[in-house]
Amino acid sequence: MKFFTKIFLIGFILISNNLESNAQSITWQKTYGYGNLEYGYSIVQTEDEGYIAVGRSFAMRLNKFGDTLWRRTYGFTCLQIEKCPDSNFIMSSLSGDETSLFKIDLDGNILW
């Protein structure tokens, strides 16, 4: 019984070490905003390996290192962002009881 337990533990250790080596590591981690007053809801990667993130009342563009390139406040809750085939972005928003769609460019300008 002890022999079986030792083999099981060695096998478990080998498997868990292999799983850890295949796991992706965190590239960077940062905190944005003002504590618990803001929430991020959605993020997409841009063609230049950066990101656009949207949240409770904002959208922000980050470079590939997580540095803020711009931040926009739109006055509505941004729930979701998706990349369009034309390299622009569609945001769904919530304002009161209404849900709306907005199209923005890479600089955060509202196109419609």
Short mmCIF file of C-alpha atoms in Angstrom, two decimals:
data_model
loop_
_atom_site.label_atom_id
_atom_site.label_comp_id
_atom_site.label_asym_id
_atom_site.label_seq_id
_atom_site.Cartn_x
_atom_site.Cartn_y
_atom_site.Cartn_z
CA MET A 1 0.00 0.00 0.00
CA LYS A 2 2.82 2.43 0.83
CA PHE A 3 4.47 1.63 -2.53
CA PHE A 4 1.22 2.44 -4.39
CA THR A 5 0.87 5.72 -2.43
CA LYS A 6 4.43 6.75 -3.31
CA ILE A 7 3.89 6.02 -7.02
CA PHE A 8 0.61 7.97 -6.97
CA LEU A 9 2.27 10.97 -5.30
CA ILE A 10 5.21 10.93 -7.72
CA GLY A 11 2.78 10.72 -10.66
CA PHE A 12 0.68 13.57 -9.26
CA ILE A 13 3.77 15.75 -8.76
CA LEU A 14 4.94 15.09 -12.33
CA ILE A 15 1.48 15.84 -13.76
CA SER A 16 1.03 19.04 -11.70
CA ASN A 17 4.51 20.28 -12.66
CA ASN A 18 3.71 19.64 -16.33
CA LEU A 19 0.41 21.53 -16.04
CA GLU A 20 2.14 24.49 -14.41
CA SER A 21 4.74 24.67 -17.17
CA ASN A 22 1.97 24.75 -19.82
CA ALA A 23 0.00 27.51 -18.07
CA GLN A 24 0.23 31.02 -19.49
CA SER A 25 1.95 33.58 -17.34
CA ILE A 26 0.70 37.08 -16.62
CA THR A 27 2.39 39.57 -18.94
CA TRP A 28 1.40 42.65 -16.92
CA GLN A 29 -1.11 43.62 -14.29
CA LYS A 30 -2.26 47.15 -13.48
CA THR A 31 -5.07 48.93 -11.67
CA TYR A 32 -6.92 51.78 -13.37
CA GLY A 33 -9.50 54.25 -12.14
CA TYR A 34 -10.68 55.21 -8.73
CA GLY A 35 -10.99 52.13 -6.54
CA ASN A 36 -14.41 50.53 -6.26
CA LEU A 37 -16.19 53.32 -8.15
CA GLU A 38 -15.41 51.90 -11.59
CA TYR A 39 -15.82 48.50 -13.17
CA GLY A 40 -14.40 47.08 -16.37
CA TYR A 41 -16.82 44.98 -18.40
CA SER A 42 -15.15 44.13 -21.69
CA ILE A 43 -11.79 44.30 -23.46
CA VAL A 44 -10.61 43.63 -27.02
CA GLN A 45 -7.16 43.52 -28.53
CA THR A 46 -6.26 46.06 -31.21
CA GLU A 47 -4.20 45.37 -34.32
CA ASP A 48 -1.11 46.96 -32.74
CA GLU A 49 -1.22 44.43 -29.83
CA GLY A 50 -2.79 47.03 -27.55
CA TYR A 51 -6.27 46.94 -26.04
CA ILE A 52 -9.48 48.90 -25.73
CA ALA A 53 -11.33 48.32 -22.48
CA VAL A 54 -14.80 49.56 -21.58
CA GLY A 55 -16.51 49.86 -18.26
CA ARG A 56 -19.04 51.57 -16.11
CA SER A 57 -18.66 55.03 -17.63
CA PHE A 58 -15.51 54.90 -19.70
CA ALA A 59 -13.52 53.47 -22.55
CA MET A 60 -9.76 53.46 -22.54
CA ARG A 61 -7.02 52.44 -24.93
CA LEU A 62 -3.92 50.73 -23.63
CA ASN A 63 -0.68 49.88 -25.37
CA LYS A 64 0.69 46.34 -25.25
CA PHE A 65 2.38 47.11 -21.92
CA GLY A 66 -0.84 48.32 -20.28
CA ASP A 67 0.02 52.02 -20.38
CA THR A 68 -2.99 54.30 -20.94
CA LEU A 69 -2.98 55.98 -24.37
CA TRP A 70 -6.37 57.68 -23.96
CA ARG A 71 -9.43 57.56 -21.76
CA ARG A 72 -12.94 58.74 -22.68
CA THR A 73 -16.00 59.23 -20.53
CA TYR A 74 -19.20 58.92 -22.53
CA GLY A 75 -21.89 59.42 -19.87
CA PHE A 76 -23.35 55.93 -20.20
CA THR A 77 -22.39 52.46 -19.04
CA CYS A 78 -20.33 50.64 -21.65
CA LEU A 79 -21.18 46.97 -21.36
CA GLN A 80 -19.43 45.30 -24.29
CA ILE A 81 -16.96 46.13 -27.05
CA GLU A 82 -16.31 44.18 -30.24
CA LYS A 83 -13.92 44.75 -33.14
CA CYS A 84 -15.47 45.47 -36.55
CA PRO A 85 -14.04 44.27 -39.88
CA ASP A 86 -13.25 47.92 -40.78
CA SER A 87 -10.86 48.21 -37.77
CA ASN A 88 -13.36 50.29 -35.77
CA PHE A 89 -15.25 49.10 -32.69
CA ILE A 90 -18.89 48.64 -31.66
CA MET A 91 -19.85 49.35 -28.05
CA SER A 92 -23.14 48.39 -26.47
CA SER A 93 -24.23 50.76 -23.76
CA LEU A 94 -26.88 51.13 -21.12
CA SER A 95 -28.38 54.49 -20.20
CA GLY A 96 -31.37 54.25 -17.90
CA ASP A 97 -33.59 51.55 -19.41
CA GLU A 98 -32.26 51.99 -22.96
CA THR A 99 -29.61 49.87 -24.63
CA SER A 100 -27.77 51.50 -27.52
CA LEU A 101 -24.95 50.72 -29.93
CA PHE A 102 -22.13 53.14 -30.65
CA LYS A 103 -19.33 52.84 -33.16
CA ILE A 104 -15.96 54.31 -32.20
CA ASP A 105 -12.65 54.57 -33.99
CA LEU A 106 -9.22 53.61 -32.64
CA ASP A 107 -8.96 57.02 -30.96
CA GLY A 108 -12.29 56.67 -29.11
CA ASN A 109 -14.18 59.14 -31.29
CA ILE A 110 -17.86 58.27 -31.70
CA LEU A 111 -18.59 57.64 -35.40
CA TRP A 112 -22.31 57.01 -34.90
#
